[in-house]
mmCIF file with all atom_site columns, C-alpha atoms in Angstrom:
data_model
loop_
_atom_site.group_PDB
_atom_site.id
_atom_site.type_symbol
_atom_site.label_atom_id
_atom_site.label_alt_id
_atom_site.label_comp_id
_atom_site.label_asym_id
_atom_site.label_entity_id
_atom_site.label_seq_id
_atom_site.pdbx_PDB_ins_code
_atom_site.Cartn_x
_atom_site.Cartn_y
_atom_site.Cartn_z
_atom_site.occupancy
_atom_site.B_iso_or_equiv
_atom_site.pdbx_formal_charge
_atom_site.auth_seq_id
_atom_site.auth_comp_id
_atom_site.auth_asym_id
_atom_site.auth_atom_id
_atom_site.pdbx_PDB_model_num
ATOM 1   C CA . UNK A 1 1   ? 2.769   37.388  -0.554  1.00 59.00 ? 1   UNK A CA 1
ATOM 2   C CA . UNK A 1 2   ? 2.133   35.140  -3.423  1.00 76.00 ? 2   UNK A CA 1
ATOM 3   C CA . UNK A 1 3   ? 0.546   31.634  -3.223  1.00 73.00 ? 3   UNK A CA 1
ATOM 4   C CA . UNK A 1 4   ? 3.912   29.969  -4.025  1.00 77.00 ? 4   UNK A CA 1
ATOM 5   C CA . UNK A 1 5   ? 5.518   31.832  -1.172  1.00 84.00 ? 5   UNK A CA 1
ATOM 6   C CA . UNK A 1 6   ? 2.604   30.849  1.230   1.00 87.00 ? 6   UNK A CA 1
ATOM 7   C CA . UNK A 1 7   ? 3.066   27.183  0.097   1.00 85.00 ? 7   UNK A CA 1
ATOM 8   C CA . UNK A 1 8   ? 6.821   27.432  1.082   1.00 84.00 ? 8   UNK A CA 1
ATOM 9   C CA . UNK A 1 9   ? 6.039   28.929  4.435   1.00 86.00 ? 9   UNK A CA 1
ATOM 10  C CA . UNK A 1 10  ? 3.565   25.978  4.980   1.00 90.00 ? 10  UNK A CA 1
ATOM 11  C CA . UNK A 1 11  ? 6.264   23.522  4.067   1.00 85.00 ? 11  UNK A CA 1
ATOM 12  C CA . UNK A 1 12  ? 8.500   25.018  6.694   1.00 85.00 ? 12  UNK A CA 1
ATOM 13  C CA . UNK A 1 13  ? 5.819   24.597  9.326   1.00 87.00 ? 13  UNK A CA 1
ATOM 14  C CA . UNK A 1 14  ? 5.294   21.075  8.265   1.00 88.00 ? 14  UNK A CA 1
ATOM 15  C CA . UNK A 1 15  ? 8.961   20.213  8.536   1.00 81.00 ? 15  UNK A CA 1
ATOM 16  C CA . UNK A 1 16  ? 9.037   21.155  12.158  1.00 84.00 ? 16  UNK A CA 1
ATOM 17  C CA . UNK A 1 17  ? 6.030   19.119  13.073  1.00 87.00 ? 17  UNK A CA 1
ATOM 18  C CA . UNK A 1 18  ? 5.662   15.401  13.741  1.00 83.00 ? 18  UNK A CA 1
ATOM 19  C CA . UNK A 1 19  ? 3.506   13.156  11.404  1.00 82.00 ? 19  UNK A CA 1
ATOM 20  C CA . UNK A 1 20  ? -0.220  13.606  12.250  1.00 83.00 ? 20  UNK A CA 1
ATOM 21  C CA . UNK A 1 21  ? 0.344   16.872  14.116  1.00 88.00 ? 21  UNK A CA 1
ATOM 22  C CA . UNK A 1 22  ? -2.228  19.579  13.719  1.00 92.00 ? 22  UNK A CA 1
ATOM 23  C CA . UNK A 1 23  ? -1.560  22.685  11.669  1.00 92.00 ? 23  UNK A CA 1
ATOM 24  C CA . UNK A 1 24  ? -2.552  26.155  12.637  1.00 92.00 ? 24  UNK A CA 1
ATOM 25  C CA . UNK A 1 25  ? -6.098  27.223  11.711  1.00 91.00 ? 25  UNK A CA 1
ATOM 26  C CA . UNK A 1 26  ? -6.707  28.997  8.346   1.00 90.00 ? 26  UNK A CA 1
ATOM 27  C CA . UNK A 1 27  ? -7.557  32.100  10.312  1.00 90.00 ? 27  UNK A CA 1
ATOM 28  C CA . UNK A 1 28  ? -4.262  32.171  12.270  1.00 90.00 ? 28  UNK A CA 1
ATOM 29  C CA . UNK A 1 29  ? -2.279  31.414  9.151   1.00 90.00 ? 29  UNK A CA 1
ATOM 30  C CA . UNK A 1 30  ? -3.867  34.318  7.449   1.00 90.00 ? 30  UNK A CA 1
ATOM 31  C CA . UNK A 1 31  ? -2.958  36.606  10.373  1.00 88.00 ? 31  UNK A CA 1
ATOM 32  C CA . UNK A 1 32  ? 0.543   35.274  10.648  1.00 86.00 ? 32  UNK A CA 1
ATOM 33  C CA . UNK A 1 33  ? 1.298   35.444  6.904   1.00 88.00 ? 33  UNK A CA 1
ATOM 34  C CA . UNK A 1 34  ? -0.726  38.596  6.105   1.00 89.00 ? 34  UNK A CA 1
ATOM 35  C CA . UNK A 1 35  ? -2.680  36.944  3.288   1.00 90.00 ? 35  UNK A CA 1
ATOM 36  C CA . UNK A 1 36  ? -6.201  36.267  2.458   1.00 90.00 ? 36  UNK A CA 1
ATOM 37  C CA . UNK A 1 37  ? -8.078  33.040  3.429   1.00 89.00 ? 37  UNK A CA 1
ATOM 38  C CA . UNK A 1 38  ? -8.514  31.941  -0.300  1.00 90.00 ? 38  UNK A CA 1
ATOM 39  C CA . UNK A 1 39  ? -4.726  32.143  -0.768  1.00 90.00 ? 39  UNK A CA 1
ATOM 40  C CA . UNK A 1 40  ? -4.112  29.991  2.284   1.00 90.00 ? 40  UNK A CA 1
ATOM 41  C CA . UNK A 1 41  ? -6.746  27.582  1.397   1.00 90.00 ? 41  UNK A CA 1
ATOM 42  C CA . UNK A 1 42  ? -5.385  27.134  -2.047  1.00 89.00 ? 42  UNK A CA 1
ATOM 43  C CA . UNK A 1 43  ? -1.876  26.544  -0.745  1.00 88.00 ? 43  UNK A CA 1
ATOM 44  C CA . UNK A 1 44  ? -3.151  23.981  1.660   1.00 90.00 ? 44  UNK A CA 1
ATOM 45  C CA . UNK A 1 45  ? -5.116  22.250  -1.073  1.00 86.00 ? 45  UNK A CA 1
ATOM 46  C CA . UNK A 1 46  ? -1.922  22.006  -3.224  1.00 84.00 ? 46  UNK A CA 1
ATOM 47  C CA . UNK A 1 47  ? 0.046   20.435  -0.312  1.00 85.00 ? 47  UNK A CA 1
ATOM 48  C CA . UNK A 1 48  ? -2.811  18.020  0.400   1.00 83.00 ? 48  UNK A CA 1
ATOM 49  C CA . UNK A 1 49  ? -2.751  16.908  -3.230  1.00 77.00 ? 49  UNK A CA 1
ATOM 50  C CA . UNK A 1 50  ? 1.015   16.524  -2.770  1.00 72.00 ? 50  UNK A CA 1
ATOM 51  C CA . UNK A 1 51  ? 0.439   14.164  0.268   1.00 74.00 ? 51  UNK A CA 1
ATOM 52  C CA . UNK A 1 52  ? 2.030   16.515  2.735   1.00 80.00 ? 52  UNK A CA 1
ATOM 53  C CA . UNK A 1 53  ? -1.231  17.617  4.565   1.00 87.00 ? 53  UNK A CA 1
ATOM 54  C CA . UNK A 1 54  ? -4.560  15.974  5.406   1.00 85.00 ? 54  UNK A CA 1
ATOM 55  C CA . UNK A 1 55  ? -7.807  17.721  5.877   1.00 85.00 ? 55  UNK A CA 1
ATOM 56  C CA . UNK A 1 56  ? -10.281 16.165  8.438   1.00 84.00 ? 56  UNK A CA 1
ATOM 57  C CA . UNK A 1 57  ? -13.787 17.452  8.194   1.00 80.00 ? 57  UNK A CA 1
ATOM 58  C CA . UNK A 1 58  ? -14.745 19.084  11.415  1.00 81.00 ? 58  UNK A CA 1
ATOM 59  C CA . UNK A 1 59  ? -11.306 18.813  12.905  1.00 86.00 ? 59  UNK A CA 1
ATOM 60  C CA . UNK A 1 60  ? -8.870  20.809  10.806  1.00 89.00 ? 60  UNK A CA 1
ATOM 61  C CA . UNK A 1 61  ? -5.671  20.262  8.811   1.00 92.00 ? 61  UNK A CA 1
ATOM 62  C CA . UNK A 1 62  ? -2.909  17.900  9.934   1.00 90.00 ? 62  UNK A CA 1
ATOM 63  C CA . UNK A 1 63  ? 0.478   16.811  8.623   1.00 89.00 ? 63  UNK A CA 1
ATOM 64  C CA . UNK A 1 64  ? 0.415   13.478  6.810   1.00 80.00 ? 64  UNK A CA 1
ATOM 65  C CA . UNK A 1 65  ? 0.719   10.395  9.073   1.00 76.00 ? 65  UNK A CA 1
ATOM 66  C CA . UNK A 1 66  ? 4.069   8.523   9.202   1.00 64.00 ? 66  UNK A CA 1
ATOM 67  C CA . UNK A 1 67  ? 4.627   6.499   5.915   1.00 62.00 ? 67  UNK A CA 1
ATOM 68  C CA . UNK A 1 68  ? 5.198   2.782   6.298   1.00 59.00 ? 68  UNK A CA 1
ATOM 69  C CA . UNK A 1 69  ? 8.517   2.067   4.492   1.00 52.00 ? 69  UNK A CA 1
ATOM 70  C CA . UNK A 1 70  ? 9.394   -1.091  2.590   1.00 52.00 ? 70  UNK A CA 1
ATOM 71  C CA . UNK A 1 71  ? 13.084  -1.583  1.940   1.00 52.00 ? 71  UNK A CA 1
ATOM 72  C CA . UNK A 1 72  ? 13.991  -3.301  -1.349  1.00 52.00 ? 72  UNK A CA 1
ATOM 73  C CA . UNK A 1 73  ? 17.585  -4.542  -1.612  1.00 50.00 ? 73  UNK A CA 1
ATOM 74  C CA . UNK A 1 74  ? 19.485  -4.381  -4.984  1.00 46.00 ? 74  UNK A CA 1
ATOM 75  C CA . UNK A 1 75  ? 21.458  -7.636  -4.689  1.00 45.00 ? 75  UNK A CA 1
ATOM 76  C CA . UNK A 1 76  ? 19.979  -10.457 -6.624  1.00 44.00 ? 76  UNK A CA 1
ATOM 77  C CA . UNK A 1 77  ? 18.778  -13.282 -4.311  1.00 44.00 ? 77  UNK A CA 1
ATOM 78  C CA . UNK A 1 78  ? 18.813  -11.115 -1.229  1.00 44.00 ? 78  UNK A CA 1
ATOM 79  C CA . UNK A 1 79  ? 15.562  -11.585 0.723   1.00 46.00 ? 79  UNK A CA 1
ATOM 80  C CA . UNK A 1 80  ? 13.366  -8.642  1.008   1.00 45.00 ? 80  UNK A CA 1
ATOM 81  C CA . UNK A 1 81  ? 13.092  -7.430  4.642   1.00 44.00 ? 81  UNK A CA 1
ATOM 82  C CA . UNK A 1 82  ? 9.599   -7.045  6.351   1.00 51.00 ? 82  UNK A CA 1
ATOM 83  C CA . UNK A 1 83  ? 8.043   -3.526  6.115   1.00 59.00 ? 83  UNK A CA 1
ATOM 84  C CA . UNK A 1 84  ? 7.794   -1.497  9.279   1.00 66.00 ? 84  UNK A CA 1
ATOM 85  C CA . UNK A 1 85  ? 5.002   -1.848  11.944  1.00 71.00 ? 85  UNK A CA 1
ATOM 86  C CA . UNK A 1 86  ? 2.865   -4.485  13.285  1.00 80.00 ? 86  UNK A CA 1
ATOM 87  C CA . UNK A 1 87  ? 1.010   -6.098  10.457  1.00 81.00 ? 87  UNK A CA 1
ATOM 88  C CA . UNK A 1 88  ? -2.212  -8.111  10.818  1.00 87.00 ? 88  UNK A CA 1
ATOM 89  C CA . UNK A 1 89  ? -4.916  -9.141  8.458   1.00 92.00 ? 89  UNK A CA 1
ATOM 90  C CA . UNK A 1 90  ? -8.768  -9.281  8.238   1.00 96.00 ? 90  UNK A CA 1
ATOM 91  C CA . UNK A 1 91  ? -9.977  -11.967 5.942   1.00 97.00 ? 91  UNK A CA 1
ATOM 92  C CA . UNK A 1 92  ? -12.818 -10.672 3.722   1.00 97.00 ? 92  UNK A CA 1
ATOM 93  C CA . UNK A 1 93  ? -13.167 -13.474 1.189   1.00 97.00 ? 93  UNK A CA 1
ATOM 94  C CA . UNK A 1 94  ? -12.094 -17.125 1.458   1.00 98.00 ? 94  UNK A CA 1
ATOM 95  C CA . UNK A 1 95  ? -13.343 -19.538 -1.117  1.00 97.00 ? 95  UNK A CA 1
ATOM 96  C CA . UNK A 1 96  ? -12.431 -21.942 -3.866  1.00 97.00 ? 96  UNK A CA 1
ATOM 97  C CA . UNK A 1 97  ? -13.316 -21.213 -7.466  1.00 96.00 ? 97  UNK A CA 1
ATOM 98  C CA . UNK A 1 98  ? -12.384 -22.230 -10.885 1.00 95.00 ? 98  UNK A CA 1
ATOM 99  C CA . UNK A 1 99  ? -9.358  -20.599 -12.367 1.00 95.00 ? 99  UNK A CA 1
ATOM 100 C CA . UNK A 1 100 ? -11.009 -19.456 -15.686 1.00 92.00 ? 100 UNK A CA 1
ATOM 101 C CA . UNK A 1 101 ? -9.034  -18.653 -18.715 1.00 90.00 ? 101 UNK A CA 1
ATOM 102 C CA . UNK A 1 102 ? -7.267  -15.451 -17.640 1.00 87.00 ? 102 UNK A CA 1
ATOM 103 C CA . UNK A 1 103 ? -6.088  -16.591 -14.220 1.00 92.00 ? 103 UNK A CA 1
ATOM 104 C CA . UNK A 1 104 ? -5.323  -20.036 -15.622 1.00 94.00 ? 104 UNK A CA 1
ATOM 105 C CA . UNK A 1 105 ? -2.871  -18.473 -18.024 1.00 91.00 ? 105 UNK A CA 1
ATOM 106 C CA . UNK A 1 106 ? -1.362  -16.381 -15.152 1.00 92.00 ? 106 UNK A CA 1
ATOM 107 C CA . UNK A 1 107 ? -0.926  -19.509 -12.861 1.00 96.00 ? 107 UNK A CA 1
ATOM 108 C CA . UNK A 1 108 ? -0.262  -21.976 -15.639 1.00 95.00 ? 108 UNK A CA 1
ATOM 109 C CA . UNK A 1 109 ? -3.109  -24.232 -14.723 1.00 95.00 ? 109 UNK A CA 1
ATOM 110 C CA . UNK A 1 110 ? -6.105  -25.427 -16.604 1.00 95.00 ? 110 UNK A CA 1
ATOM 111 C CA . UNK A 1 111 ? -9.160  -23.171 -16.643 1.00 94.00 ? 111 UNK A CA 1
ATOM 112 C CA . UNK A 1 112 ? -11.135 -25.823 -14.782 1.00 95.00 ? 112 UNK A CA 1
ATOM 113 C CA . UNK A 1 113 ? -8.583  -26.249 -11.921 1.00 96.00 ? 113 UNK A CA 1
ATOM 114 C CA . UNK A 1 114 ? -9.486  -24.903 -8.557  1.00 97.00 ? 114 UNK A CA 1
ATOM 115 C CA . UNK A 1 115 ? -7.921  -21.798 -7.102  1.00 97.00 ? 115 UNK A CA 1
ATOM 116 C CA . UNK A 1 116 ? -8.089  -20.604 -3.636  1.00 98.00 ? 116 UNK A CA 1
ATOM 117 C CA . UNK A 1 117 ? -9.216  -17.008 -3.596  1.00 97.00 ? 117 UNK A CA 1
ATOM 118 C CA . UNK A 1 118 ? -8.449  -14.936 -0.492  1.00 97.00 ? 118 UNK A CA 1
ATOM 119 C CA . UNK A 1 119 ? -9.151  -11.271 -0.092  1.00 97.00 ? 119 UNK A CA 1
ATOM 120 C CA . UNK A 1 120 ? -7.763  -9.717  3.024   1.00 96.00 ? 120 UNK A CA 1
ATOM 121 C CA . UNK A 1 121 ? -7.475  -6.131  4.438   1.00 96.00 ? 121 UNK A CA 1
ATOM 122 C CA . UNK A 1 122 ? -3.891  -5.518  5.684   1.00 92.00 ? 122 UNK A CA 1
ATOM 123 C CA . UNK A 1 123 ? -3.680  -3.432  8.881   1.00 90.00 ? 123 UNK A CA 1
ATOM 124 C CA . UNK A 1 124 ? -0.436  -1.713  10.250  1.00 87.00 ? 124 UNK A CA 1
ATOM 125 C CA . UNK A 1 125 ? -0.496  -0.717  13.893  1.00 84.00 ? 125 UNK A CA 1
ATOM 126 C CA . UNK A 1 126 ? -4.277  -0.978  13.706  1.00 85.00 ? 126 UNK A CA 1
ATOM 127 C CA . UNK A 1 127 ? -4.841  1.225   10.720  1.00 88.00 ? 127 UNK A CA 1
ATOM 128 C CA . UNK A 1 128 ? -5.932  0.049   7.217   1.00 92.00 ? 128 UNK A CA 1
ATOM 129 C CA . UNK A 1 129 ? -2.935  -0.010  4.748   1.00 90.00 ? 129 UNK A CA 1
ATOM 130 C CA . UNK A 1 130 ? -3.793  -2.346  1.847   1.00 92.00 ? 130 UNK A CA 1
ATOM 131 C CA . UNK A 1 131 ? -6.218  -4.813  0.246   1.00 95.00 ? 131 UNK A CA 1
ATOM 132 C CA . UNK A 1 132 ? -4.699  -8.058  -1.121  1.00 95.00 ? 132 UNK A CA 1
ATOM 133 C CA . UNK A 1 133 ? -6.372  -10.510 -3.495  1.00 96.00 ? 133 UNK A CA 1
ATOM 134 C CA . UNK A 1 134 ? -4.394  -13.802 -3.410  1.00 97.00 ? 134 UNK A CA 1
ATOM 135 C CA . UNK A 1 135 ? -4.838  -16.674 -5.640  1.00 97.00 ? 135 UNK A CA 1
ATOM 136 C CA . UNK A 1 136 ? -3.173  -20.007 -4.994  1.00 98.00 ? 136 UNK A CA 1
ATOM 137 C CA . UNK A 1 137 ? -3.588  -23.371 -6.671  1.00 97.00 ? 137 UNK A CA 1
ATOM 138 C CA . UNK A 1 138 ? -5.905  -25.183 -4.259  1.00 97.00 ? 138 UNK A CA 1
ATOM 139 C CA . UNK A 1 139 ? -4.188  -28.552 -4.753  1.00 96.00 ? 139 UNK A CA 1
ATOM 140 C CA . UNK A 1 140 ? -0.870  -27.105 -3.172  1.00 96.00 ? 140 UNK A CA 1
ATOM 141 C CA . UNK A 1 141 ? -2.611  -25.938 0.145   1.00 97.00 ? 141 UNK A CA 1
ATOM 142 C CA . UNK A 1 142 ? -5.151  -28.611 0.961   1.00 97.00 ? 142 UNK A CA 1
ATOM 143 C CA . UNK A 1 143 ? -6.391  -28.022 4.452   1.00 96.00 ? 143 UNK A CA 1
ATOM 144 C CA . UNK A 1 144 ? -5.505  -24.348 4.692   1.00 97.00 ? 144 UNK A CA 1
ATOM 145 C CA . UNK A 1 145 ? -7.962  -22.227 6.667   1.00 97.00 ? 145 UNK A CA 1
ATOM 146 C CA . UNK A 1 146 ? -8.923  -18.512 6.637   1.00 97.00 ? 146 UNK A CA 1
ATOM 147 C CA . UNK A 1 147 ? -7.342  -18.155 10.171  1.00 96.00 ? 147 UNK A CA 1
ATOM 148 C CA . UNK A 1 148 ? -4.056  -18.969 8.491   1.00 96.00 ? 148 UNK A CA 1
ATOM 149 C CA . UNK A 1 149 ? -4.198  -15.604 6.608   1.00 95.00 ? 149 UNK A CA 1
ATOM 150 C CA . UNK A 1 150 ? -4.793  -13.543 9.657   1.00 93.00 ? 150 UNK A CA 1
ATOM 151 C CA . UNK A 1 151 ? -1.127  -13.231 10.971  1.00 86.00 ? 151 UNK A CA 1
ATOM 152 C CA . UNK A 1 152 ? 2.364   -14.505 10.097  1.00 85.00 ? 152 UNK A CA 1
ATOM 153 C CA . UNK A 1 153 ? 4.023   -15.176 6.870   1.00 88.00 ? 153 UNK A CA 1
ATOM 154 C CA . UNK A 1 154 ? 2.226   -16.993 4.181   1.00 92.00 ? 154 UNK A CA 1
ATOM 155 C CA . UNK A 1 155 ? 5.452   -18.089 2.497   1.00 93.00 ? 155 UNK A CA 1
ATOM 156 C CA . UNK A 1 156 ? 6.659   -19.608 5.810   1.00 93.00 ? 156 UNK A CA 1
ATOM 157 C CA . UNK A 1 157 ? 3.402   -21.404 6.169   1.00 95.00 ? 157 UNK A CA 1
ATOM 158 C CA . UNK A 1 158 ? 3.652   -22.819 2.611   1.00 95.00 ? 158 UNK A CA 1
ATOM 159 C CA . UNK A 1 159 ? 7.105   -24.041 3.402   1.00 95.00 ? 159 UNK A CA 1
ATOM 160 C CA . UNK A 1 160 ? 6.508   -25.473 6.824   1.00 95.00 ? 160 UNK A CA 1
ATOM 161 C CA . UNK A 1 161 ? 3.095   -27.053 6.395   1.00 96.00 ? 161 UNK A CA 1
ATOM 162 C CA . UNK A 1 162 ? 2.697   -27.790 2.703   1.00 96.00 ? 162 UNK A CA 1
ATOM 163 C CA . UNK A 1 163 ? 6.258   -28.327 1.570   1.00 96.00 ? 163 UNK A CA 1
ATOM 164 C CA . UNK A 1 164 ? 6.134   -25.598 -1.134  1.00 96.00 ? 164 UNK A CA 1
ATOM 165 C CA . UNK A 1 165 ? 9.181   -23.448 -1.284  1.00 94.00 ? 165 UNK A CA 1
ATOM 166 C CA . UNK A 1 166 ? 8.633   -20.007 -2.749  1.00 93.00 ? 166 UNK A CA 1
ATOM 167 C CA . UNK A 1 167 ? 11.939  -19.023 -4.309  1.00 92.00 ? 167 UNK A CA 1
ATOM 168 C CA . UNK A 1 168 ? 11.378  -16.075 -6.678  1.00 91.00 ? 168 UNK A CA 1
ATOM 169 C CA . UNK A 1 169 ? 8.739   -13.619 -7.810  1.00 90.00 ? 169 UNK A CA 1
ATOM 170 C CA . UNK A 1 170 ? 8.130   -10.971 -10.471 1.00 89.00 ? 170 UNK A CA 1
ATOM 171 C CA . UNK A 1 171 ? 6.325   -7.894  -9.154  1.00 87.00 ? 171 UNK A CA 1
ATOM 172 C CA . UNK A 1 172 ? 5.157   -4.836  -10.996 1.00 86.00 ? 172 UNK A CA 1
ATOM 173 C CA . UNK A 1 173 ? 4.121   -1.497  -9.375  1.00 86.00 ? 173 UNK A CA 1
ATOM 174 C CA . UNK A 1 174 ? 2.124   1.290   -10.881 1.00 86.00 ? 174 UNK A CA 1
ATOM 175 C CA . UNK A 1 175 ? 0.103   4.300   -9.677  1.00 86.00 ? 175 UNK A CA 1
ATOM 176 C CA . UNK A 1 176 ? -3.620  4.116   -9.496  1.00 88.00 ? 176 UNK A CA 1
ATOM 177 C CA . UNK A 1 177 ? -6.630  5.559   -7.581  1.00 89.00 ? 177 UNK A CA 1
ATOM 178 C CA . UNK A 1 178 ? -9.079  3.841   -5.339  1.00 91.00 ? 178 UNK A CA 1
ATOM 179 C CA . UNK A 1 179 ? -12.565 2.927   -6.375  1.00 91.00 ? 179 UNK A CA 1
ATOM 180 C CA . UNK A 1 180 ? -15.555 3.137   -4.029  1.00 92.00 ? 180 UNK A CA 1
ATOM 181 C CA . UNK A 1 181 ? -15.093 -0.244  -2.396  1.00 93.00 ? 181 UNK A CA 1
ATOM 182 C CA . UNK A 1 182 ? -11.393 0.281   -1.895  1.00 94.00 ? 182 UNK A CA 1
ATOM 183 C CA . UNK A 1 183 ? -11.911 3.680   -0.478  1.00 93.00 ? 183 UNK A CA 1
ATOM 184 C CA . UNK A 1 184 ? -14.292 2.375   2.064   1.00 95.00 ? 184 UNK A CA 1
ATOM 185 C CA . UNK A 1 185 ? -12.134 -0.516  3.180   1.00 96.00 ? 185 UNK A CA 1
ATOM 186 C CA . UNK A 1 186 ? -8.992  1.738   3.320   1.00 94.00 ? 186 UNK A CA 1
ATOM 187 C CA . UNK A 1 187 ? -10.790 4.647   5.052   1.00 91.00 ? 187 UNK A CA 1
ATOM 188 C CA . UNK A 1 188 ? -9.777  7.227   2.326   1.00 89.00 ? 188 UNK A CA 1
ATOM 189 C CA . UNK A 1 189 ? -11.684 9.504   -0.061  1.00 89.00 ? 189 UNK A CA 1
ATOM 190 C CA . UNK A 1 190 ? -12.886 8.206   -3.369  1.00 90.00 ? 190 UNK A CA 1
ATOM 191 C CA . UNK A 1 191 ? -10.188 8.257   -6.069  1.00 87.00 ? 191 UNK A CA 1
ATOM 192 C CA . UNK A 1 192 ? -7.414  8.642   -3.538  1.00 88.00 ? 192 UNK A CA 1
ATOM 193 C CA . UNK A 1 193 ? -3.825  7.939   -4.845  1.00 88.00 ? 193 UNK A CA 1
ATOM 194 C CA . UNK A 1 194 ? -2.774  4.384   -4.419  1.00 90.00 ? 194 UNK A CA 1
ATOM 195 C CA . UNK A 1 195 ? -0.077  1.876   -5.456  1.00 88.00 ? 195 UNK A CA 1
ATOM 196 C CA . UNK A 1 196 ? -1.143  -1.193  -7.407  1.00 89.00 ? 196 UNK A CA 1
ATOM 197 C CA . UNK A 1 197 ? 1.128   -4.206  -6.989  1.00 89.00 ? 197 UNK A CA 1
ATOM 198 C CA . UNK A 1 198 ? 0.855   -7.499  -8.942  1.00 91.00 ? 198 UNK A CA 1
ATOM 199 C CA . UNK A 1 199 ? 3.078   -10.311 -7.906  1.00 92.00 ? 199 UNK A CA 1
ATOM 200 C CA . UNK A 1 200 ? 3.606   -13.813 -9.574  1.00 94.00 ? 200 UNK A CA 1
ATOM 201 C CA . UNK A 1 201 ? 5.570   -16.202 -7.320  1.00 95.00 ? 201 UNK A CA 1
ATOM 202 C CA . UNK A 1 202 ? 7.291   -19.493 -8.270  1.00 95.00 ? 202 UNK A CA 1
ATOM 203 C CA . UNK A 1 203 ? 8.792   -22.351 -6.319  1.00 95.00 ? 203 UNK A CA 1
ATOM 204 C CA . UNK A 1 204 ? 12.139  -24.139 -6.794  1.00 92.00 ? 204 UNK A CA 1
ATOM 205 C CA . UNK A 1 205 ? 10.447  -26.541 -9.299  1.00 93.00 ? 205 UNK A CA 1
ATOM 206 C CA . UNK A 1 206 ? 9.394   -23.712 -11.522 1.00 94.00 ? 206 UNK A CA 1
ATOM 207 C CA . UNK A 1 207 ? 5.659   -23.911 -10.623 1.00 96.00 ? 207 UNK A CA 1
ATOM 208 C CA . UNK A 1 208 ? 3.607   -20.792 -10.349 1.00 97.00 ? 208 UNK A CA 1
ATOM 209 C CA . UNK A 1 209 ? 2.402   -20.954 -6.773  1.00 97.00 ? 209 UNK A CA 1
ATOM 210 C CA . UNK A 1 210 ? 0.718   -17.606 -6.212  1.00 97.00 ? 210 UNK A CA 1
ATOM 211 C CA . UNK A 1 211 ? -0.735  -14.555 -7.976  1.00 96.00 ? 211 UNK A CA 1
ATOM 212 C CA . UNK A 1 212 ? -1.448  -11.583 -5.739  1.00 95.00 ? 212 UNK A CA 1
ATOM 213 C CA . UNK A 1 213 ? -3.011  -8.216  -6.634  1.00 94.00 ? 213 UNK A CA 1
ATOM 214 C CA . UNK A 1 214 ? -2.632  -5.499  -3.965  1.00 92.00 ? 214 UNK A CA 1
ATOM 215 C CA . UNK A 1 215 ? -3.760  -1.948  -3.515  1.00 93.00 ? 215 UNK A CA 1
ATOM 216 C CA . UNK A 1 216 ? -1.737  0.013   -0.936  1.00 91.00 ? 216 UNK A CA 1
ATOM 217 C CA . UNK A 1 217 ? -2.573  3.538   0.219   1.00 90.00 ? 217 UNK A CA 1
ATOM 218 C CA . UNK A 1 218 ? -0.512  6.086   -1.535  1.00 85.00 ? 218 UNK A CA 1
ATOM 219 C CA . UNK A 1 219 ? -0.442  8.479   1.436   1.00 83.00 ? 219 UNK A CA 1
ATOM 220 C CA . UNK A 1 220 ? 0.894   5.908   3.847   1.00 79.00 ? 220 UNK A CA 1
ATOM 221 C CA . UNK A 1 221 ? 3.217   3.502   1.992   1.00 76.00 ? 221 UNK A CA 1
ATOM 222 C CA . UNK A 1 222 ? 6.419   3.933   0.257   1.00 70.00 ? 222 UNK A CA 1
ATOM 223 C CA . UNK A 1 223 ? 9.206   1.841   -1.171  1.00 70.00 ? 223 UNK A CA 1
ATOM 224 C CA . UNK A 1 224 ? 12.901  2.487   -0.717  1.00 70.00 ? 224 UNK A CA 1
ATOM 225 C CA . UNK A 1 225 ? 15.158  0.823   -3.242  1.00 64.00 ? 225 UNK A CA 1
ATOM 226 C CA . UNK A 1 226 ? 18.862  0.272   -2.704  1.00 63.00 ? 226 UNK A CA 1
ATOM 227 C CA . UNK A 1 227 ? 20.869  0.549   -5.972  1.00 62.00 ? 227 UNK A CA 1
ATOM 228 C CA . UNK A 1 228 ? 24.335  -0.471  -6.876  1.00 66.00 ? 228 UNK A CA 1
ATOM 229 C CA . UNK A 1 229 ? 25.812  1.663   -9.598  1.00 61.00 ? 229 UNK A CA 1
ATOM 230 C CA . UNK A 1 230 ? 28.465  0.482   -11.942 1.00 64.00 ? 230 UNK A CA 1
ATOM 231 C CA . UNK A 1 231 ? 31.094  2.448   -13.775 1.00 68.00 ? 231 UNK A CA 1
ATOM 232 C CA . UNK A 1 232 ? 28.770  2.814   -16.856 1.00 63.00 ? 232 UNK A CA 1
ATOM 233 C CA . UNK A 1 233 ? 25.679  3.912   -14.894 1.00 54.00 ? 233 UNK A CA 1
ATOM 234 C CA . UNK A 1 234 ? 23.996  7.037   -16.147 1.00 58.00 ? 234 UNK A CA 1
#
């Protein structure tokens, strides 16, 4: 049996298991499939790179955990629903600092203006999911505290307490890999696949009120987009 065939057999085993379930040992797979251990190991390695399996040192191989799904509607102006799971945050950085040239241009403020810099680790059902670096013009959120970033909606807080109404945002998404610090905070190996989000948010007066850079685990997070196709769609 060739490695490609072994890989397909392993895919079949994955499909009948729940997320996070253990896979048979390499030895039992060799006996069941009638192939050598290097062949099985190579197939497992390929499926691990594809995000279907996870190796845990000293414990064995498991199917990948359930992915947290974020639904993105296609209709303009339709609010984005919250992602699955119970989300909480651990605040790692909370300080005020000068914007500087680069962030000043991004948030359309003077380089000497103060920005609130908040870095938080986002948790879903108790598991690390993302690292967010948030910058807000400090003058818009006078009196905000680190505790305000632990739970709940930042946008709701800005509306209800500070009279700032977020109305639209531009967000980009691209693949990346985790560096040493990100890997440690997210509990993943160095250079693990990740998703990089950058979001610039404006209020109804056209002011830039937020710039956020986020790193999400590529093995646990996915985005589902709903597309409307017209008659000329390709």
